[in-house]
Short mmCIF file of C-alpha atoms and ligand atoms in Angstrom, two decimals:
data_model
loop_
_atom_site.label_atom_id
_atom_site.label_comp_id
_atom_site.label_asym_id
_atom_site.label_seq_id
_atom_site.Cartn_x
_atom_site.Cartn_y
_atom_site.Cartn_z
CA MET A 19 120.38 -29.41 22.10
CA ARG A 20 124.08 -28.96 22.81
CA ILE A 21 125.18 -25.85 20.97
CA ALA A 22 128.55 -24.39 19.89
CA ILE A 23 128.62 -20.62 19.53
CA ILE A 24 131.21 -19.49 16.98
CA GLY A 25 131.74 -15.72 17.31
CA TYR A 26 131.09 -14.42 20.81
CA GLY A 27 130.38 -10.83 19.82
CA LYS A 28 127.12 -8.87 19.97
CA LEU A 29 125.08 -11.62 18.30
CA GLY A 30 126.98 -14.45 20.00
CA HIS A 31 126.02 -13.10 23.44
CA GLU A 32 122.35 -12.70 22.39
CA ILE A 33 122.34 -16.25 20.99
CA GLU A 34 123.65 -17.61 24.28
CA LYS A 35 120.73 -15.95 26.14
CA ALA A 36 118.13 -17.05 23.58
CA ALA A 37 119.42 -20.65 23.50
CA ILE A 38 119.36 -21.01 27.30
CA GLU A 39 115.86 -19.44 27.40
CA ARG A 40 114.72 -22.12 24.91
CA GLY A 41 116.16 -24.94 27.05
CA HIS A 42 119.45 -25.62 25.24
CA SER A 43 122.97 -25.80 26.62
CA ILE A 44 126.09 -24.03 25.37
CA GLU A 45 128.94 -26.56 25.24
CA LEU A 46 131.55 -24.62 23.28
CA ILE A 47 132.25 -20.93 22.69
CA ILE A 48 134.76 -19.95 20.02
CA ASP A 49 135.98 -16.41 19.43
CA LYS A 50 139.09 -15.05 17.75
CA ASP A 51 141.35 -15.68 20.78
CA ASN A 52 140.62 -19.44 20.81
CA ALA A 53 139.82 -19.85 17.10
CA ASP A 54 142.36 -22.70 16.89
CA GLU A 55 140.02 -24.77 19.12
CA LEU A 56 137.47 -24.96 16.33
CA ASP A 57 138.22 -28.52 15.22
CA SER A 58 136.46 -31.87 15.00
CA GLU A 59 137.70 -32.88 18.45
CA HIS A 60 136.09 -29.91 20.22
CA LEU A 61 132.98 -30.10 18.04
CA GLU A 62 132.41 -33.71 19.10
CA SER A 63 130.56 -32.48 22.19
CA VAL A 64 127.89 -30.52 20.27
CA ASP A 65 124.80 -31.20 18.15
CA VAL A 66 124.86 -27.96 16.16
CA ALA A 67 127.00 -24.83 15.71
CA ILE A 68 125.73 -21.26 15.36
CA GLU A 69 128.20 -18.99 13.56
CA PHE A 70 128.08 -15.16 13.65
CA THR A 71 131.64 -13.91 13.03
CA THR A 72 133.21 -11.78 10.31
CA PRO A 73 133.11 -11.81 6.49
CA GLY A 74 136.76 -12.93 6.41
CA THR A 75 136.38 -15.89 8.80
CA ALA A 76 132.90 -17.31 8.12
CA VAL A 77 133.88 -19.63 5.26
CA THR A 78 136.66 -21.33 7.28
CA ASN A 79 134.31 -21.75 10.25
CA ILE A 80 131.46 -23.18 8.18
CA SER A 81 133.87 -25.53 6.35
CA THR A 82 135.30 -26.84 9.63
CA CYS A 83 131.81 -27.62 10.94
CA LEU A 84 130.73 -29.36 7.74
CA LYS A 85 133.96 -31.37 7.53
CA SER A 86 133.42 -32.40 11.18
CA GLY A 87 129.85 -33.56 10.44
CA ILE A 88 128.25 -30.81 12.57
CA PRO A 89 125.14 -28.99 11.26
CA VAL A 90 125.86 -25.26 11.07
CA VAL A 91 123.64 -22.18 11.21
CA SER A 92 125.44 -19.12 9.84
CA GLY A 93 124.34 -15.52 10.03
CA THR A 94 127.58 -13.81 9.06
CA THR A 95 127.11 -11.47 6.12
CA GLY A 96 129.55 -10.37 3.43
CA TRP A 97 131.00 -13.76 2.31
CA LEU A 98 128.43 -14.94 -0.25
CA GLU A 99 130.83 -14.88 -3.19
CA GLN A 100 131.85 -18.28 -1.74
CA TRP A 101 128.25 -19.50 -1.32
CA ASP A 102 128.41 -22.07 -4.15
CA GLU A 103 131.58 -23.54 -2.66
CA MET A 104 129.87 -24.00 0.74
CA VAL A 105 126.77 -25.58 -0.85
CA ARG A 106 129.02 -27.99 -2.74
CA LEU A 107 130.92 -28.92 0.43
CA CYS A 108 127.68 -29.39 2.37
CA ASN A 109 126.24 -31.73 -0.26
CA GLU A 110 129.54 -33.59 -0.66
CA LYS A 111 129.67 -34.26 3.09
CA GLY A 112 125.94 -35.00 3.40
CA GLY A 113 125.85 -32.21 5.99
CA ALA A 114 123.37 -29.50 6.98
CA LEU A 115 123.77 -25.75 6.45
CA PHE A 116 121.26 -23.04 7.31
CA TYR A 117 121.92 -19.52 6.09
CA ALA A 118 119.90 -16.32 6.35
CA SER A 119 121.05 -12.76 5.72
CA ASN A 120 118.50 -11.87 8.39
CA TYR A 121 117.07 -14.21 11.05
CA SER A 122 114.36 -11.79 12.18
CA ILE A 123 110.86 -13.14 11.53
CA GLY A 124 109.63 -9.58 10.86
CA VAL A 125 112.25 -9.04 8.16
CA ASN A 126 111.28 -12.29 6.52
CA ILE A 127 107.66 -11.09 6.43
CA LEU A 128 109.01 -7.88 4.84
CA PHE A 129 110.79 -10.09 2.24
CA ALA A 130 107.45 -11.69 1.33
CA VAL A 131 105.67 -8.31 1.07
CA ASN A 132 108.62 -6.84 -0.91
CA THR A 133 108.36 -9.59 -3.52
CA GLN A 134 104.60 -9.13 -3.91
CA LEU A 135 104.91 -5.33 -4.11
CA ALA A 136 107.68 -5.59 -6.75
CA GLU A 137 105.37 -7.75 -8.88
CA ILE A 138 102.54 -5.19 -8.59
CA MET A 139 104.82 -2.23 -9.32
CA ASN A 140 105.95 -3.73 -12.66
CA ASP A 141 102.72 -2.38 -14.16
CA PHE A 142 103.40 1.16 -12.89
CA PRO A 143 106.64 2.43 -14.45
CA GLN A 144 105.99 5.99 -13.22
CA TYR A 145 107.33 4.86 -9.79
CA ARG A 146 111.10 4.82 -9.25
CA VAL A 147 112.28 2.27 -6.69
CA SER A 148 115.12 2.91 -4.24
CA MET A 149 116.20 1.56 -0.85
CA GLU A 150 117.62 2.83 2.41
CA GLU A 151 119.33 0.84 5.17
CA ILE A 152 120.72 2.14 8.46
CA HIS A 153 122.99 0.16 10.81
CA HIS A 154 125.32 0.86 13.74
CA VAL A 155 128.76 2.31 13.02
CA HIS A 156 130.56 -0.99 13.83
CA LYS A 157 129.07 -2.86 10.86
CA LEU A 158 131.84 -4.00 8.48
CA ASP A 159 129.92 -4.50 5.23
CA ALA A 160 127.73 -2.16 3.17
CA PRO A 161 125.10 -2.49 1.92
CA SER A 162 123.79 -4.94 4.51
CA GLY A 163 123.17 -8.55 3.50
CA THR A 164 119.46 -7.88 4.10
CA ALA A 165 119.47 -4.89 1.73
CA ILE A 166 121.14 -7.04 -0.93
CA SER A 167 118.48 -9.75 -0.44
CA LEU A 168 115.70 -7.14 -0.75
CA ALA A 169 117.28 -5.69 -3.93
CA GLU A 170 117.73 -9.15 -5.45
CA GLN A 171 114.07 -9.95 -4.79
CA ILE A 172 113.02 -6.78 -6.65
CA ILE A 173 115.43 -7.51 -9.54
CA GLU A 174 114.04 -11.05 -9.86
CA LYS A 175 110.49 -9.69 -10.26
CA SER A 176 111.30 -6.57 -12.35
CA PRO A 177 112.57 -7.11 -15.91
CA ALA A 178 113.58 -3.40 -16.06
CA LYS A 179 116.03 -3.74 -13.12
CA LYS A 180 119.36 -5.44 -13.68
CA ASN A 181 121.48 -4.53 -10.65
CA TRP A 182 121.81 -2.58 -7.39
CA SER A 183 124.34 0.12 -6.61
CA LEU A 184 125.51 2.18 -3.65
CA ASP A 185 126.27 5.25 -5.73
CA THR A 186 125.02 5.22 -9.32
CA GLU A 187 121.48 6.00 -10.31
CA ASN A 188 120.61 4.41 -13.68
CA PRO A 189 117.12 3.45 -14.86
CA ASP A 190 118.13 -0.24 -14.69
CA THR A 191 119.78 0.06 -11.23
CA ILE A 192 118.31 0.12 -7.73
CA ARG A 193 120.07 2.74 -5.65
CA ILE A 194 120.76 1.63 -2.04
CA ASP A 195 121.50 4.38 0.44
CA ALA A 196 123.57 2.69 3.22
CA LYS A 197 123.93 4.81 6.36
CA ARG A 198 126.01 4.03 9.47
CA GLU A 199 124.66 5.80 12.57
CA GLY A 200 125.15 5.29 16.32
CA GLU A 201 123.93 1.91 17.60
CA VAL A 202 121.03 1.34 15.15
CA ASN A 203 120.17 -2.40 15.17
CA GLY A 204 118.90 -2.52 11.61
CA PHE A 205 116.48 -0.41 9.55
CA HIS A 206 115.46 -1.24 5.97
CA LYS A 207 113.11 0.73 3.73
CA ILE A 208 111.94 0.16 0.17
CA LEU A 209 110.55 3.27 -1.45
CA TYR A 210 108.58 3.73 -4.67
CA ASP A 211 108.45 7.38 -5.62
CA SER A 212 106.37 9.07 -8.33
CA GLU A 213 105.71 12.69 -9.18
CA VAL A 214 102.49 12.62 -7.13
CA ASP A 215 103.10 10.24 -4.23
CA THR A 216 105.36 7.82 -2.39
CA ILE A 217 104.83 4.21 -1.29
CA GLU A 218 107.12 2.89 1.46
CA ILE A 219 107.52 -0.41 3.29
CA SER A 220 110.05 -0.73 6.08
CA HIS A 221 111.27 -2.81 9.02
CA ASN A 222 112.98 -1.55 12.16
CA ALA A 223 114.71 -3.99 14.55
CA LYS A 224 114.20 -2.76 18.15
CA SER A 225 116.97 -5.01 19.52
CA ARG A 226 119.14 -7.98 18.49
CA LYS A 227 116.82 -10.45 20.25
CA GLY A 228 114.79 -11.12 17.09
CA PHE A 229 117.91 -12.24 15.19
CA ALA A 230 119.08 -14.46 18.06
CA ASN A 231 115.68 -16.17 18.52
CA GLY A 232 115.50 -16.85 14.76
CA ALA A 233 119.01 -18.34 14.70
CA VAL A 234 118.25 -20.69 17.63
CA MET A 235 114.98 -21.72 15.94
CA ALA A 236 117.04 -22.47 12.79
CA ALA A 237 119.37 -24.69 14.85
CA GLU A 238 116.32 -26.59 16.17
CA PHE A 239 114.97 -26.88 12.60
CA LEU A 240 118.24 -28.47 11.36
CA ALA A 241 118.05 -31.39 13.82
CA GLY A 242 118.04 -34.66 11.87
CA LYS A 243 118.14 -32.93 8.44
CA SER A 244 120.73 -32.82 5.69
CA GLY A 245 120.87 -30.22 2.93
CA VAL A 246 120.92 -26.45 2.58
CA PHE A 247 118.09 -24.45 4.16
CA GLY A 248 116.91 -20.88 4.67
CA MET A 249 114.14 -18.95 6.39
CA LYS A 250 111.64 -19.74 3.60
CA ASP A 251 111.98 -23.45 4.46
CA MET A 252 111.56 -22.83 8.17
CA LEU A 253 108.78 -20.21 8.12
CA LYS A 254 106.98 -21.63 5.06
CA LEU A 255 106.44 -18.08 3.76
N1 NAD B 29 121.88 -12.83 9.74
C1 NAD B 29 121.44 -11.99 10.70
O1 NAD B 29 120.26 -12.01 11.11
C2 NAD B 29 122.41 -11.03 11.31
C3 NAD B 29 122.01 -10.11 12.29
C4 NAD B 29 122.97 -9.28 12.85
C5 NAD B 29 124.30 -9.38 12.45
N2 NAD B 29 124.65 -10.28 11.48
C6 NAD B 29 126.03 -10.47 11.03
O2 NAD B 29 126.66 -11.33 11.99
C7 NAD B 29 128.06 -11.04 12.04
C8 NAD B 29 128.46 -10.78 13.49
O3 NAD B 29 127.76 -9.64 13.96
P1 NAD B 29 128.03 -9.04 15.42
O4 NAD B 29 127.20 -7.82 15.48
O5 NAD B 29 127.90 -10.10 16.45
O6 NAD B 29 129.57 -8.63 15.27
P2 NAD B 29 130.67 -8.55 16.44
O7 NAD B 29 131.83 -7.81 15.83
O8 NAD B 29 130.06 -8.03 17.69
O9 NAD B 29 131.07 -10.09 16.68
C9 NAD B 29 131.87 -10.83 15.81
C10 NAD B 29 132.71 -11.72 16.70
O10 NAD B 29 133.42 -12.67 15.87
C11 NAD B 29 134.67 -12.85 16.50
N3 NAD B 29 135.63 -13.47 15.57
C12 NAD B 29 136.47 -12.90 14.69
N4 NAD B 29 137.20 -13.84 14.07
C13 NAD B 29 136.79 -15.04 14.55
C14 NAD B 29 137.13 -16.38 14.28
N5 NAD B 29 138.07 -16.71 13.38
N6 NAD B 29 136.49 -17.36 14.96
C15 NAD B 29 135.55 -17.07 15.88
N7 NAD B 29 135.18 -15.81 16.18
C16 NAD B 29 135.78 -14.81 15.51
C17 NAD B 29 135.08 -11.44 16.94
O11 NAD B 29 136.13 -11.47 17.89
C18 NAD B 29 133.77 -10.95 17.51
O12 NAD B 29 133.62 -11.27 18.89
C19 NAD B 29 128.26 -9.87 11.06
O13 NAD B 29 128.65 -10.37 9.82
C20 NAD B 29 126.89 -9.24 10.96
O14 NAD B 29 126.69 -8.56 9.74
C21 NAD B 29 123.73 -11.09 10.91
#
């Protein structure tokens, strides 16, 4: 496939390597210094765009791709308050949009286990659930998009939980402890604590390669499709 990389930062560079390794070619690279080149004319030369930029620029980038008829895979976190708007635009244009807060296959297995565990734990109210996430100091948003997805999965399965919070600790709230340390690639832990024991499930990303491989696989998955897709569709978990 001919790929456009939008956002040539840490993930953009990894995606370039992963795409070439999987036999694709990179036809267009957009970063903030040439952001004005992201238009239908430049996108004409590509089959799909992969977008990992910033919370403040993702929506414009995704919109431009959809309006230009180019399928887009986005991994940028921190813009989901405009999710419904992007879904509407995608459907209106008959386009294709793939979004995941985390493209790592391991994290998506954690998502599946997290949902099952939350269901089981409903019958054991003596356990208090909380979460911890650790990322590198350059990360702009907190909690991470992955932590929010994990919390939302628990809330969906637990009638007693209504919301998540970074600071308050109420019986109906899941506390997320978001830490920013060194160059940590991504650590997420869900913890159920009782007076007598603790149950923990966690995922630790050893490098960014897992995210990049997943994003390129998502681009391959979008070929010939229209609609809005996520990791559940691709991995059939
Ligand atoms: N979904 C996932 O699996 C996953 C994994 C890791 C990171 N992320 C998210 O991906 C995003 C990027 O992460 P990163 O670590 O590569 O960050 P980064 O800061 O290294 O890279 C972001 C890049 O976007 C560029 N940029 C800024 N404005 C732009 C614009 N208008 N057009 C094009 N490029 C622009 C910046 O110059 C920078 O090079 C973040 O939101 C991060 O949270 C998602």
